[in-house]
Amino acid sequence: MRDSETLLIPGPVSVGAEVLAALSRPVSAHYGDDWVVMYRRLTSSLARIFGTEGDVLPLFGPGTAALEACLASTLAQGDEVLVATNGLFGRRIAEVARRLNLAVHTITTEGYDPVRPQHLAQAMRDHPGVRAFAVVHHETSLGLLNPVQELCTMARRYGLLTIVDAVASLGGVPLEMDAWGIDLCVGVANKCLGAPVGVAPVAVGERAWAAVDDSRQKQAGWYLNLATWRRFDREWGAWHPSPTTMPTNSVVALAVAVEGVMARGLDAHHARFAQAAARVRDGLRELDFEMVIPEEHASPMTTAVWGRKGMDVPDYLEWMRSERHLRLGSALGDLAGRAFRVGHMGRAADPDVQDAYLRGTADYVALKL
Ligand SMILES: *Cc1c(COP(=O)(O)O)cnc(C)c1O
């Protein structure tokens, strides 16, 4: 472990000093008057970031746990679910769904393309019995944005329940859960919101609650069951809004980070990522690197970059780490060894970090290529 390493990976992300300070406060209880005031303020700010009038439940766990809770709380054994799997995190959702004994159909795309409405329309012709549609907004394995607005609006017209993995996009790009027809939406504290790992907020709309409440036997147990979280929020909400002990320091640090986002303004917060991405991409192009994903559907939070001809990508990543204390992301799947990923979230959105990164890369190129 290196103390001073700065993370330019697409998660986890290095957080700012104010947020770190909140983490070092004495541990507080996850109940009581002061807690509830902070908690309500946090969940209502998060609801604004999700773009919803619905409920926000800050689950304690990784983003994957929250996604599992969404599938398991609303779907019954054998239900058909359509999952957009044009990247590692889409395939992860399909895997979770299979483990829950759901009947999974997938949509894949050619190359590194987003999933488009025509793919959804074709899948619905092939599988008319589908009940739910799940899609990743920012597919972090590629740095690609799927057009969730078009996809979920269309899925709604088919009467599907829509589940969006916004783990790496919540707070990073515009997201309008209610207006876009999203029924369940999952984020995490540590990516675009710049807070510590530990909390995975889930936003739940009315149609999702109707699915939770219909008479069919769902796959969820107790903890990863949205009905449990709602029960505590409603019945114990005046003093103990969560079903279990919470990582109070992580929740308080998330509240500090979210306050910062709201004070800065959501648009200005989004603009930081876009500026960081543009700067890094321009700098890399000047050094003759090419981006994997075309600009029109590239995400501003992560950039996947092809290694230059003859370049030893693992050596570059190791050199940046040992010589410059900057940790970059390796590429996944069939990009492994041929490309690398640069995250623009957390401290990586700060210009001093981008300068250090581009300088380091220029030095590496001069030295080794
Ligand atoms: C990081 C990430 C996840 C996984 O989050 P965990 O907290 O590790 O479970 C899921 N989906 C996307 C799009 C991600 O970027």
mmCIF file of C-alpha atoms and ligand atoms in Angstrom:
data_model
loop_
_atom_site.group_PDB
_atom_site.id
_atom_site.type_symbol
_atom_site.label_atom_id
_atom_site.label_comp_id
_atom_site.label_asym_id
_atom_site.label_seq_id
_atom_site.Cartn_x
_atom_site.Cartn_y
_atom_site.Cartn_z
ATOM 1 C CA MET A 1 0.000 0.000 0.000
ATOM 2 C CA ARG A 2 1.327 3.398 -0.949
ATOM 3 C CA ASP A 3 0.036 6.343 1.085
ATOM 4 C CA SER A 4 0.505 8.967 -1.536
ATOM 5 C CA GLU A 5 -0.851 7.145 -4.560
ATOM 6 C CA THR A 6 -3.444 9.131 -6.496
ATOM 7 C CA LEU A 7 -6.128 7.112 -8.208
ATOM 8 C CA LEU A 8 -6.900 7.720 -11.862
ATOM 9 C CA ILE A 9 -8.804 4.469 -12.079
ATOM 10 C CA PRO A 10 -12.544 4.383 -12.723
ATOM 11 C CA GLY A 11 -13.261 3.416 -9.132
ATOM 12 C CA PRO A 12 -12.526 3.512 -6.356
ATOM 13 C CA VAL A 13 -11.633 7.189 -6.610
ATOM 14 C CA SER A 14 -9.464 9.418 -4.406
ATOM 15 C CA VAL A 15 -11.599 11.806 -2.373
ATOM 16 C CA GLY A 16 -10.952 15.404 -1.330
ATOM 17 C CA ALA A 17 -9.679 16.695 2.028
ATOM 18 C CA GLU A 18 -13.069 17.825 3.388
ATOM 19 C CA VAL A 19 -14.562 14.410 2.807
ATOM 20 C CA LEU A 20 -11.554 12.701 4.377
ATOM 21 C CA ALA A 21 -11.927 14.975 7.422
ATOM 22 C CA ALA A 22 -15.520 13.796 7.864
ATOM 23 C CA LEU A 23 -14.285 10.211 7.885
ATOM 24 C CA SER A 24 -11.995 10.899 10.810
ATOM 25 C CA ARG A 25 -14.730 12.254 13.091
ATOM 26 C CA PRO A 26 -15.739 10.137 16.099
ATOM 27 C CA VAL A 27 -18.171 7.348 15.236
ATOM 28 C CA SER A 28 -21.785 8.346 15.768
ATOM 29 C CA ALA A 29 -24.937 6.288 16.208
ATOM 30 C CA HIS A 30 -27.059 5.531 13.159
ATOM 31 C CA TYR A 31 -30.198 6.763 14.915
ATOM 32 C CA GLY A 32 -31.520 9.660 16.960
ATOM 33 C CA ASP A 33 -32.687 13.181 16.171
ATOM 34 C CA ASP A 34 -29.450 14.604 14.756
ATOM 35 C CA TRP A 35 -28.909 11.534 12.646
ATOM 36 C CA VAL A 36 -32.407 11.688 11.178
ATOM 37 C CA VAL A 37 -32.038 15.368 10.241
ATOM 38 C CA MET A 38 -28.758 14.663 8.426
ATOM 39 C CA TYR A 39 -30.220 11.523 6.839
ATOM 40 C CA ARG A 40 -33.334 13.254 5.456
ATOM 41 C CA ARG A 41 -31.285 16.099 4.067
ATOM 42 C CA LEU A 42 -28.958 13.619 2.396
ATOM 43 C CA THR A 43 -31.698 11.470 0.862
ATOM 44 C CA SER A 44 -33.579 14.493 -0.449
ATOM 45 C CA SER A 45 -30.421 15.879 -2.074
ATOM 46 C CA LEU A 46 -29.751 12.465 -3.581
ATOM 47 C CA ALA A 47 -33.316 12.377 -4.928
ATOM 48 C CA ARG A 48 -32.594 15.631 -6.747
ATOM 49 C CA ILE A 49 -29.418 14.164 -8.205
ATOM 50 C CA PHE A 50 -31.354 11.073 -9.361
ATOM 51 C CA GLY A 51 -34.065 13.330 -10.790
ATOM 52 C CA THR A 52 -36.849 11.653 -8.861
ATOM 53 C CA GLU A 53 -39.768 12.436 -6.603
ATOM 54 C CA GLY A 54 -39.605 8.834 -5.424
ATOM 55 C CA ASP A 55 -37.803 7.274 -2.485
ATOM 56 C CA VAL A 56 -34.056 7.064 -2.025
ATOM 57 C CA LEU A 57 -32.736 4.298 0.217
ATOM 58 C CA PRO A 58 -29.019 4.501 1.011
ATOM 59 C CA LEU A 59 -28.115 0.831 1.268
ATOM 60 C CA PHE A 60 -24.917 -0.093 3.074
ATOM 61 C CA GLY A 61 -22.895 -2.158 0.624
ATOM 62 C CA PRO A 62 -21.363 -2.127 -2.852
ATOM 63 C CA GLY A 63 -23.283 -1.069 -5.942
ATOM 64 C CA THR A 64 -23.714 -4.702 -6.909
ATOM 65 C CA ALA A 65 -25.630 -5.374 -3.690
ATOM 66 C CA ALA A 66 -28.059 -2.590 -4.527
ATOM 67 C CA LEU A 67 -28.530 -3.958 -8.043
ATOM 68 C CA GLU A 68 -29.171 -7.390 -6.601
ATOM 69 C CA ALA A 69 -31.738 -5.872 -4.221
ATOM 70 C CA CYS A 70 -33.548 -4.241 -7.157
ATOM 71 C CA LEU A 71 -33.806 -7.459 -9.156
ATOM 72 C CA ALA A 72 -34.597 -9.658 -6.164
ATOM 73 C CA SER A 73 -37.234 -7.344 -4.661
ATOM 74 C CA THR A 74 -39.291 -6.910 -7.798
ATOM 75 C CA LEU A 75 -38.966 -10.168 -9.754
ATOM 76 C CA ALA A 76 -40.049 -13.735 -9.106
ATOM 77 C CA GLN A 77 -38.377 -17.000 -10.023
ATOM 78 C CA GLY A 78 -38.552 -17.623 -13.762
ATOM 79 C CA ASP A 79 -39.448 -14.031 -14.666
ATOM 80 C CA GLU A 80 -37.962 -13.008 -17.983
ATOM 81 C CA VAL A 81 -35.544 -10.112 -17.788
ATOM 82 C CA LEU A 82 -33.761 -8.468 -20.681
ATOM 83 C CA VAL A 83 -30.261 -7.230 -19.876
ATOM 84 C CA ALA A 84 -28.109 -4.972 -22.058
ATOM 85 C CA THR A 85 -24.711 -6.662 -21.922
ATOM 86 C CA ASN A 86 -22.401 -4.514 -24.028
ATOM 87 C CA GLY A 87 -19.692 -4.506 -21.373
ATOM 88 C CA LEU A 88 -18.471 -6.097 -18.187
ATOM 89 C CA PHE A 89 -20.965 -4.444 -15.851
ATOM 90 C CA GLY A 90 -23.916 -5.319 -18.049
ATOM 91 C CA ARG A 91 -22.715 -8.922 -18.033
ATOM 92 C CA ARG A 92 -22.448 -8.683 -14.240
ATOM 93 C CA ILE A 93 -26.138 -7.762 -13.976
ATOM 94 C CA ALA A 94 -27.015 -10.766 -16.152
ATOM 95 C CA GLU A 95 -24.941 -12.983 -13.876
ATOM 96 C CA VAL A 96 -26.684 -11.682 -10.759
ATOM 97 C CA ALA A 97 -30.066 -12.196 -12.427
ATOM 98 C CA ARG A 98 -29.205 -15.792 -13.355
ATOM 99 C CA ARG A 99 -28.169 -16.528 -9.767
ATOM 100 C CA LEU A 100 -31.591 -15.248 -8.715
ATOM 101 C CA ASN A 101 -33.195 -17.857 -10.996
ATOM 102 C CA LEU A 102 -34.548 -15.282 -13.402
ATOM 103 C CA ALA A 103 -34.828 -16.152 -17.111
ATOM 104 C CA VAL A 104 -32.205 -13.871 -18.642
ATOM 105 C CA HIS A 105 -32.128 -12.668 -22.248
ATOM 106 C CA THR A 106 -29.260 -10.439 -23.297
ATOM 107 C CA ILE A 107 -28.644 -7.721 -25.845
ATOM 108 C CA THR A 108 -25.119 -7.551 -27.177
ATOM 109 C CA THR A 109 -23.710 -5.143 -29.752
ATOM 110 C CA GLU A 110 -20.988 -5.211 -32.384
ATOM 111 C CA GLY A 111 -17.614 -3.755 -31.524
ATOM 112 C CA TYR A 112 -17.791 -1.288 -28.695
ATOM 113 C CA ASP A 113 -21.179 0.162 -29.580
ATOM 114 C CA PRO A 114 -23.896 1.391 -27.250
ATOM 115 C CA VAL A 115 -27.161 -0.523 -27.011
ATOM 116 C CA ARG A 116 -29.703 1.299 -29.159
ATOM 117 C CA PRO A 117 -33.507 1.379 -29.272
ATOM 118 C CA GLN A 118 -33.570 -0.849 -32.367
ATOM 119 C CA HIS A 119 -31.731 -3.555 -30.382
ATOM 120 C CA LEU A 120 -34.412 -3.321 -27.715
ATOM 121 C CA ALA A 121 -37.197 -3.481 -30.299
ATOM 122 C CA GLN A 122 -35.642 -6.598 -31.868
ATOM 123 C CA ALA A 123 -35.222 -8.255 -28.465
ATOM 124 C CA MET A 124 -38.887 -7.590 -27.694
ATOM 125 C CA ARG A 125 -39.906 -9.276 -30.940
ATOM 126 C CA ASP A 126 -37.733 -12.266 -29.997
ATOM 127 C CA HIS A 127 -38.878 -12.386 -26.362
ATOM 128 C CA PRO A 128 -42.371 -10.932 -26.003
ATOM 129 C CA GLY A 129 -42.755 -12.343 -22.472
ATOM 130 C CA VAL A 130 -40.088 -10.078 -20.962
ATOM 131 C CA ARG A 131 -41.120 -8.320 -17.744
ATOM 132 C CA ALA A 132 -38.086 -6.141 -16.915
ATOM 133 C CA PHE A 133 -35.223 -4.402 -18.691
ATOM 134 C CA ALA A 134 -31.864 -3.672 -17.065
ATOM 135 C CA VAL A 135 -29.134 -1.489 -18.517
ATOM 136 C CA VAL A 136 -25.897 0.159 -17.424
ATOM 137 C CA HIS A 137 -25.803 3.918 -17.976
ATOM 138 C CA HIS A 138 -22.050 4.477 -17.932
ATOM 139 C CA GLU A 139 -20.399 1.188 -18.899
ATOM 140 C CA THR A 140 -17.187 1.757 -17.003
ATOM 141 C CA SER A 141 -15.306 -1.125 -18.618
ATOM 142 C CA LEU A 142 -15.340 0.865 -21.876
ATOM 143 C CA GLY A 143 -16.003 4.457 -20.855
ATOM 144 C CA LEU A 144 -19.199 4.355 -22.895
ATOM 145 C CA LEU A 145 -22.633 5.863 -22.256
ATOM 146 C CA ASN A 146 -25.693 3.855 -23.197
ATOM 147 C CA PRO A 147 -28.639 6.057 -24.260
ATOM 148 C CA VAL A 148 -30.751 5.222 -21.205
ATOM 149 C CA GLN A 149 -33.240 8.006 -21.859
ATOM 150 C CA GLU A 150 -34.284 6.546 -25.239
ATOM 151 C CA LEU A 151 -33.990 2.963 -24.031
ATOM 152 C CA CYS A 152 -36.028 3.360 -20.853
ATOM 153 C CA THR A 153 -38.659 5.552 -22.494
ATOM 154 C CA MET A 154 -39.121 2.802 -25.062
ATOM 155 C CA ALA A 155 -39.028 -0.007 -22.492
ATOM 156 C CA ARG A 156 -41.792 1.759 -20.571
ATOM 157 C CA ARG A 157 -43.926 1.765 -23.714
ATOM 158 C CA TYR A 158 -43.531 -2.015 -23.763
ATOM 159 C CA GLY A 159 -44.731 -2.000 -20.152
ATOM 160 C CA LEU A 160 -41.381 -3.198 -18.806
ATOM 161 C CA LEU A 161 -40.007 -2.460 -15.377
ATOM 162 C CA THR A 162 -36.775 -0.542 -15.965
ATOM 163 C CA ILE A 163 -33.644 -0.951 -13.844
ATOM 164 C CA VAL A 164 -30.636 1.289 -14.422
ATOM 165 C CA ASP A 165 -27.102 0.780 -13.125
ATOM 166 C CA ALA A 166 -26.080 4.408 -12.690
ATOM 167 C CA VAL A 167 -23.234 3.413 -10.358
ATOM 168 C CA ALA A 168 -20.654 5.314 -12.397
ATOM 169 C CA SER A 169 -22.908 8.047 -13.797
ATOM 170 C CA LEU A 170 -24.945 9.353 -10.838
ATOM 171 C CA GLY A 171 -23.693 12.907 -10.339
ATOM 172 C CA GLY A 172 -21.491 12.685 -13.430
ATOM 173 C CA VAL A 173 -23.858 13.327 -16.321
ATOM 174 C CA PRO A 174 -27.496 14.419 -16.536
ATOM 175 C CA LEU A 175 -29.864 11.738 -15.243
ATOM 176 C CA GLU A 176 -33.626 12.243 -14.974
ATOM 177 C CA MET A 177 -35.010 9.103 -13.487
ATOM 178 C CA ASP A 178 -38.694 10.066 -13.483
ATOM 179 C CA ALA A 179 -38.731 11.877 -16.816
ATOM 180 C CA TRP A 180 -36.848 9.058 -18.550
ATOM 181 C CA GLY A 181 -39.126 6.276 -17.351
ATOM 182 C CA ILE A 182 -36.666 4.650 -14.944
ATOM 183 C CA ASP A 183 -38.289 2.623 -12.170
ATOM 184 C CA LEU A 184 -35.226 1.570 -10.182
ATOM 185 C CA CYS A 185 -31.902 3.354 -10.284
ATOM 186 C CA VAL A 186 -28.700 2.484 -8.445
ATOM 187 C CA GLY A 187 -25.747 4.731 -7.656
ATOM 188 C CA VAL A 188 -22.789 4.634 -5.284
ATOM 189 C CA ALA A 189 -21.121 7.180 -3.048
ATOM 190 C CA ASN A 190 -17.592 6.713 -4.285
ATOM 191 C CA LYS A 191 -17.656 7.365 -7.997
ATOM 192 C CA CYS A 192 -18.976 10.673 -9.385
ATOM 193 C CA LEU A 193 -20.124 11.919 -5.981
ATOM 194 C CA GLY A 194 -16.560 11.777 -4.644
ATOM 195 C CA ALA A 195 -17.425 10.234 -1.264
ATOM 196 C CA PRO A 196 -15.930 7.149 0.408
ATOM 197 C CA VAL A 197 -16.870 3.589 -0.478
ATOM 198 C CA GLY A 198 -19.671 2.025 1.551
ATOM 199 C CA VAL A 199 -23.044 3.411 0.560
ATOM 200 C CA ALA A 200 -25.106 2.495 -2.499
ATOM 201 C CA PRO A 201 -28.179 4.713 -2.828
ATOM 202 C CA VAL A 202 -31.140 3.118 -4.606
ATOM 203 C CA ALA A 203 -33.952 5.257 -5.999
ATOM 204 C CA VAL A 204 -37.314 3.543 -6.211
ATOM 205 C CA GLY A 205 -40.297 4.813 -8.190
ATOM 206 C CA GLU A 206 -43.993 4.007 -7.826
ATOM 207 C CA ARG A 207 -44.078 1.289 -10.463
ATOM 208 C CA ALA A 208 -41.199 -0.433 -8.718
ATOM 209 C CA TRP A 209 -43.051 -0.355 -5.387
ATOM 210 C CA ALA A 210 -46.094 -1.810 -7.141
ATOM 211 C CA ALA A 211 -43.891 -4.675 -8.344
ATOM 212 C CA VAL A 212 -42.500 -5.149 -4.824
ATOM 213 C CA ASP A 213 -46.057 -5.270 -3.486
ATOM 214 C CA ASP A 214 -47.762 -7.515 -6.029
ATOM 215 C CA SER A 215 -48.746 -10.903 -4.723
ATOM 216 C CA ARG A 216 -45.998 -12.898 -6.431
ATOM 217 C CA GLN A 217 -43.235 -14.449 -4.305
ATOM 218 C CA LYS A 218 -40.031 -12.470 -4.928
ATOM 219 C CA GLN A 219 -36.491 -13.781 -4.744
ATOM 220 C CA ALA A 220 -35.219 -11.376 -2.085
ATOM 221 C CA GLY A 221 -34.354 -12.388 1.450
ATOM 222 C CA TRP A 222 -34.309 -9.823 4.238
ATOM 223 C CA TYR A 223 -31.343 -7.470 3.955
ATOM 224 C CA LEU A 224 -31.247 -7.036 0.178
ATOM 225 C CA ASN A 225 -35.000 -6.573 0.100
ATOM 226 C CA LEU A 226 -36.266 -3.086 -0.694
ATOM 227 C CA ALA A 227 -39.437 -3.854 1.275
ATOM 228 C CA THR A 228 -37.321 -4.166 4.446
ATOM 229 C CA TRP A 229 -35.653 -0.810 3.804
ATOM 230 C CA ARG A 230 -39.013 0.827 3.137
ATOM 231 C CA ARG A 231 -40.512 -0.630 6.288
ATOM 232 C CA PHE A 232 -37.772 0.874 8.493
ATOM 233 C CA ASP A 233 -37.882 4.153 6.603
ATOM 234 C CA ARG A 234 -41.649 4.414 7.146
ATOM 235 C CA GLU A 235 -42.178 2.825 10.533
ATOM 236 C CA TRP A 236 -38.940 3.697 12.314
ATOM 237 C CA GLY A 237 -38.062 6.727 10.206
ATOM 238 C CA ALA A 238 -38.467 9.275 12.981
ATOM 239 C CA TRP A 239 -35.460 7.888 14.840
ATOM 240 C CA HIS A 240 -33.905 4.827 13.088
ATOM 241 C CA PRO A 241 -34.467 4.969 9.325
ATOM 242 C CA SER A 242 -32.320 1.971 8.262
ATOM 243 C CA PRO A 243 -32.805 -1.691 9.137
ATOM 244 C CA THR A 244 -29.242 -2.316 10.334
ATOM 245 C CA THR A 245 -26.216 -0.534 11.731
ATOM 246 C CA MET A 246 -24.920 1.912 9.161
ATOM 247 C CA PRO A 247 -21.317 2.928 8.320
ATOM 248 C CA THR A 248 -22.013 6.278 9.964
ATOM 249 C CA ASN A 249 -18.685 7.882 9.057
ATOM 250 C CA SER A 250 -19.165 6.927 5.420
ATOM 251 C CA VAL A 251 -22.720 8.291 5.443
ATOM 252 C CA VAL A 252 -21.604 11.564 7.042
ATOM 253 C CA ALA A 253 -18.755 11.864 4.556
ATOM 254 C CA LEU A 254 -21.234 11.227 1.727
ATOM 255 C CA ALA A 255 -23.422 13.993 3.130
ATOM 256 C CA VAL A 256 -20.424 16.349 3.089
ATOM 257 C CA ALA A 257 -19.621 15.382 -0.509
ATOM 258 C CA VAL A 258 -23.245 15.796 -1.619
ATOM 259 C CA GLU A 259 -23.479 19.188 0.116
ATOM 260 C CA GLY A 260 -20.419 20.178 -1.897
ATOM 261 C CA VAL A 261 -22.050 19.025 -5.139
ATOM 262 C CA MET A 262 -25.268 20.926 -4.359
ATOM 263 C CA ALA A 263 -23.339 24.079 -3.368
ATOM 264 C CA ARG A 264 -21.302 23.935 -6.572
ATOM 265 C CA GLY A 265 -24.415 23.156 -8.612
ATOM 266 C CA LEU A 266 -25.045 19.906 -10.439
ATOM 267 C CA ASP A 267 -24.253 21.401 -13.851
ATOM 268 C CA ALA A 268 -20.936 22.757 -12.608
ATOM 269 C CA HIS A 269 -20.179 19.388 -11.026
ATOM 270 C CA HIS A 270 -20.870 17.617 -14.332
ATOM 271 C CA ALA A 271 -18.738 20.179 -16.159
ATOM 272 C CA ARG A 272 -15.689 19.253 -14.056
ATOM 273 C CA PHE A 273 -15.713 15.728 -15.488
ATOM 274 C CA ALA A 274 -16.285 16.925 -19.034
ATOM 275 C CA GLN A 275 -13.389 19.364 -18.720
ATOM 276 C CA ALA A 276 -11.120 16.747 -17.206
ATOM 277 C CA ALA A 277 -11.944 14.243 -19.942
ATOM 278 C CA ALA A 278 -11.465 16.799 -22.721
ATOM 279 C CA ARG A 279 -8.126 17.901 -21.329
ATOM 280 C CA VAL A 280 -6.794 14.386 -20.878
ATOM 281 C CA ARG A 281 -7.998 13.266 -24.328
ATOM 282 C CA ASP A 282 -6.483 16.321 -26.027
ATOM 283 C CA GLY A 283 -3.202 15.746 -24.222
ATOM 284 C CA LEU A 284 -3.152 12.085 -25.173
ATOM 285 C CA ARG A 285 -3.990 12.794 -28.822
ATOM 286 C CA GLU A 286 -1.038 15.192 -28.928
ATOM 287 C CA LEU A 287 1.073 12.231 -27.874
ATOM 288 C CA ASP A 288 -0.441 10.167 -30.749
ATOM 289 C CA PHE A 289 -2.784 8.056 -28.672
ATOM 290 C CA GLU A 290 -6.202 7.061 -29.996
ATOM 291 C CA MET A 291 -9.362 6.698 -27.957
ATOM 292 C CA VAL A 292 -11.336 3.442 -28.037
ATOM 293 C CA ILE A 293 -14.805 5.018 -27.936
ATOM 294 C CA PRO A 294 -15.871 7.732 -30.413
ATOM 295 C CA GLU A 295 -16.605 11.068 -28.778
ATOM 296 C CA GLU A 296 -20.375 10.966 -29.458
ATOM 297 C CA HIS A 297 -20.957 8.185 -26.957
ATOM 298 C CA ALA A 298 -17.831 8.421 -24.832
ATOM 299 C CA SER A 299 -18.417 9.001 -21.143
ATOM 300 C CA PRO A 300 -16.821 12.046 -19.519
ATOM 301 C CA MET A 301 -15.971 9.979 -16.426
ATOM 302 C CA THR A 302 -13.663 7.348 -17.937
ATOM 303 C CA THR A 303 -11.513 7.224 -21.056
ATOM 304 C CA ALA A 304 -10.407 3.963 -22.635
ATOM 305 C CA VAL A 305 -7.239 4.560 -24.658
ATOM 306 C CA TRP A 306 -5.512 2.273 -27.181
ATOM 307 C CA GLY A 307 -1.876 1.596 -26.389
ATOM 308 C CA ARG A 308 0.442 3.057 -29.005
ATOM 309 C CA LYS A 309 1.950 0.727 -31.565
ATOM 310 C CA GLY A 310 4.686 -1.363 -29.961
ATOM 311 C CA MET A 311 3.853 -0.088 -26.492
ATOM 312 C CA ASP A 312 4.008 -2.449 -23.518
ATOM 313 C CA VAL A 313 0.811 -1.323 -21.772
ATOM 314 C CA PRO A 314 1.400 -3.194 -18.475
ATOM 315 C CA ASP A 315 4.900 -1.669 -18.303
ATOM 316 C CA TYR A 316 3.444 1.821 -18.796
ATOM 317 C CA LEU A 317 0.878 1.286 -16.033
ATOM 318 C CA GLU A 318 3.558 -0.024 -13.684
ATOM 319 C CA TRP A 319 5.936 2.813 -14.524
ATOM 320 C CA MET A 320 3.266 5.454 -13.866
ATOM 321 C CA ARG A 321 2.585 3.826 -10.548
ATOM 322 C CA SER A 322 6.120 3.352 -9.327
ATOM 323 C CA GLU A 323 7.652 6.524 -10.778
ATOM 324 C CA ARG A 324 4.745 8.974 -10.540
ATOM 325 C CA HIS A 325 2.470 7.444 -7.889
ATOM 326 C CA LEU A 326 -0.469 7.554 -10.255
ATOM 327 C CA ARG A 327 -2.581 4.451 -10.578
ATOM 328 C CA LEU A 328 -4.329 4.002 -13.920
ATOM 329 C CA GLY A 329 -6.840 1.351 -14.875
ATOM 330 C CA SER A 330 -5.941 -1.646 -16.960
ATOM 331 C CA ALA A 331 -8.417 -2.517 -19.687
ATOM 332 C CA LEU A 332 -10.792 -5.424 -19.279
ATOM 333 C CA GLY A 333 -12.045 -8.251 -21.463
ATOM 334 C CA ASP A 334 -10.751 -8.311 -25.015
ATOM 335 C CA LEU A 335 -9.129 -4.893 -24.531
ATOM 336 C CA ALA A 336 -6.791 -6.288 -21.851
ATOM 337 C CA GLY A 337 -3.146 -5.584 -22.652
ATOM 338 C CA ARG A 338 -4.073 -3.490 -25.711
ATOM 339 C CA ALA A 339 -5.661 -0.508 -24.021
ATOM 340 C CA PHE A 340 -5.810 1.233 -20.640
ATOM 341 C CA ARG A 341 -8.373 3.346 -18.825
ATOM 342 C CA VAL A 342 -8.069 6.785 -17.260
ATOM 343 C CA GLY A 343 -10.697 7.792 -14.706
ATOM 344 C CA HIS A 344 -11.778 11.418 -14.344
ATOM 345 C CA MET A 345 -13.673 11.084 -11.077
ATOM 346 C CA GLY A 346 -12.742 12.264 -7.587
ATOM 347 C CA ARG A 347 -9.294 13.868 -7.320
ATOM 348 C CA ALA A 348 -8.654 12.903 -10.975
ATOM 349 C CA ALA A 349 -11.011 15.747 -11.955
ATOM 350 C CA ASP A 350 -8.535 18.243 -10.444
ATOM 351 C CA PRO A 351 -6.259 20.021 -12.953
ATOM 352 C CA ASP A 352 -3.090 19.386 -10.910
ATOM 353 C CA VAL A 353 -3.701 15.636 -11.159
ATOM 354 C CA GLN A 354 -4.324 15.857 -14.920
ATOM 355 C CA ASP A 355 -1.094 17.840 -15.337
ATOM 356 C CA ALA A 356 0.886 15.254 -13.435
ATOM 357 C CA TYR A 357 -0.709 12.492 -15.482
ATOM 358 C CA LEU A 358 -0.040 14.061 -18.876
ATOM 359 C CA ARG A 359 3.497 15.031 -17.900
ATOM 360 C CA GLY A 360 4.154 11.484 -16.728
ATOM 361 C CA THR A 361 2.808 10.009 -19.940
ATOM 362 C CA ALA A 362 4.880 12.389 -22.080
ATOM 363 C CA ASP A 363 7.984 11.402 -20.094
ATOM 364 C CA TYR A 364 7.212 7.721 -20.513
ATOM 365 C CA VAL A 365 6.743 8.114 -24.262
ATOM 366 C CA ALA A 366 10.036 10.037 -24.559
ATOM 367 C CA LEU A 367 11.832 7.414 -22.513
ATOM 368 C CA LYS A 368 10.433 4.176 -23.896
ATOM 369 C CA LEU A 369 8.787 4.615 -27.299
HETATM 370 C C1 LIG B 1 -18.032 0.222 -10.261
HETATM 371 C C2 LIG B 1 -19.210 -0.260 -10.991
HETATM 372 C C3 LIG B 1 -20.038 -1.288 -10.490
HETATM 373 C C4 LIG B 1 -19.677 -2.113 -9.284
HETATM 374 O O1 LIG B 1 -19.791 -1.438 -8.129
HETATM 375 P P1 LIG B 1 -19.422 -2.213 -6.770
HETATM 376 O O2 LIG B 1 -19.596 -1.142 -5.766
HETATM 377 O O3 LIG B 1 -18.002 -2.689 -6.927
HETATM 378 O O4 LIG B 1 -20.372 -3.326 -6.626
HETATM 379 C C5 LIG B 1 -21.196 -1.609 -11.159
HETATM 380 N N1 LIG B 1 -21.531 -0.965 -12.296
HETATM 381 C C6 LIG B 1 -20.762 0.008 -12.819
HETATM 382 C C7 LIG B 1 -21.204 0.662 -14.072
HETATM 383 C C8 LIG B 1 -19.590 0.384 -12.185
HETATM 384 O O5 LIG B 1 -18.813 1.343 -12.713
#
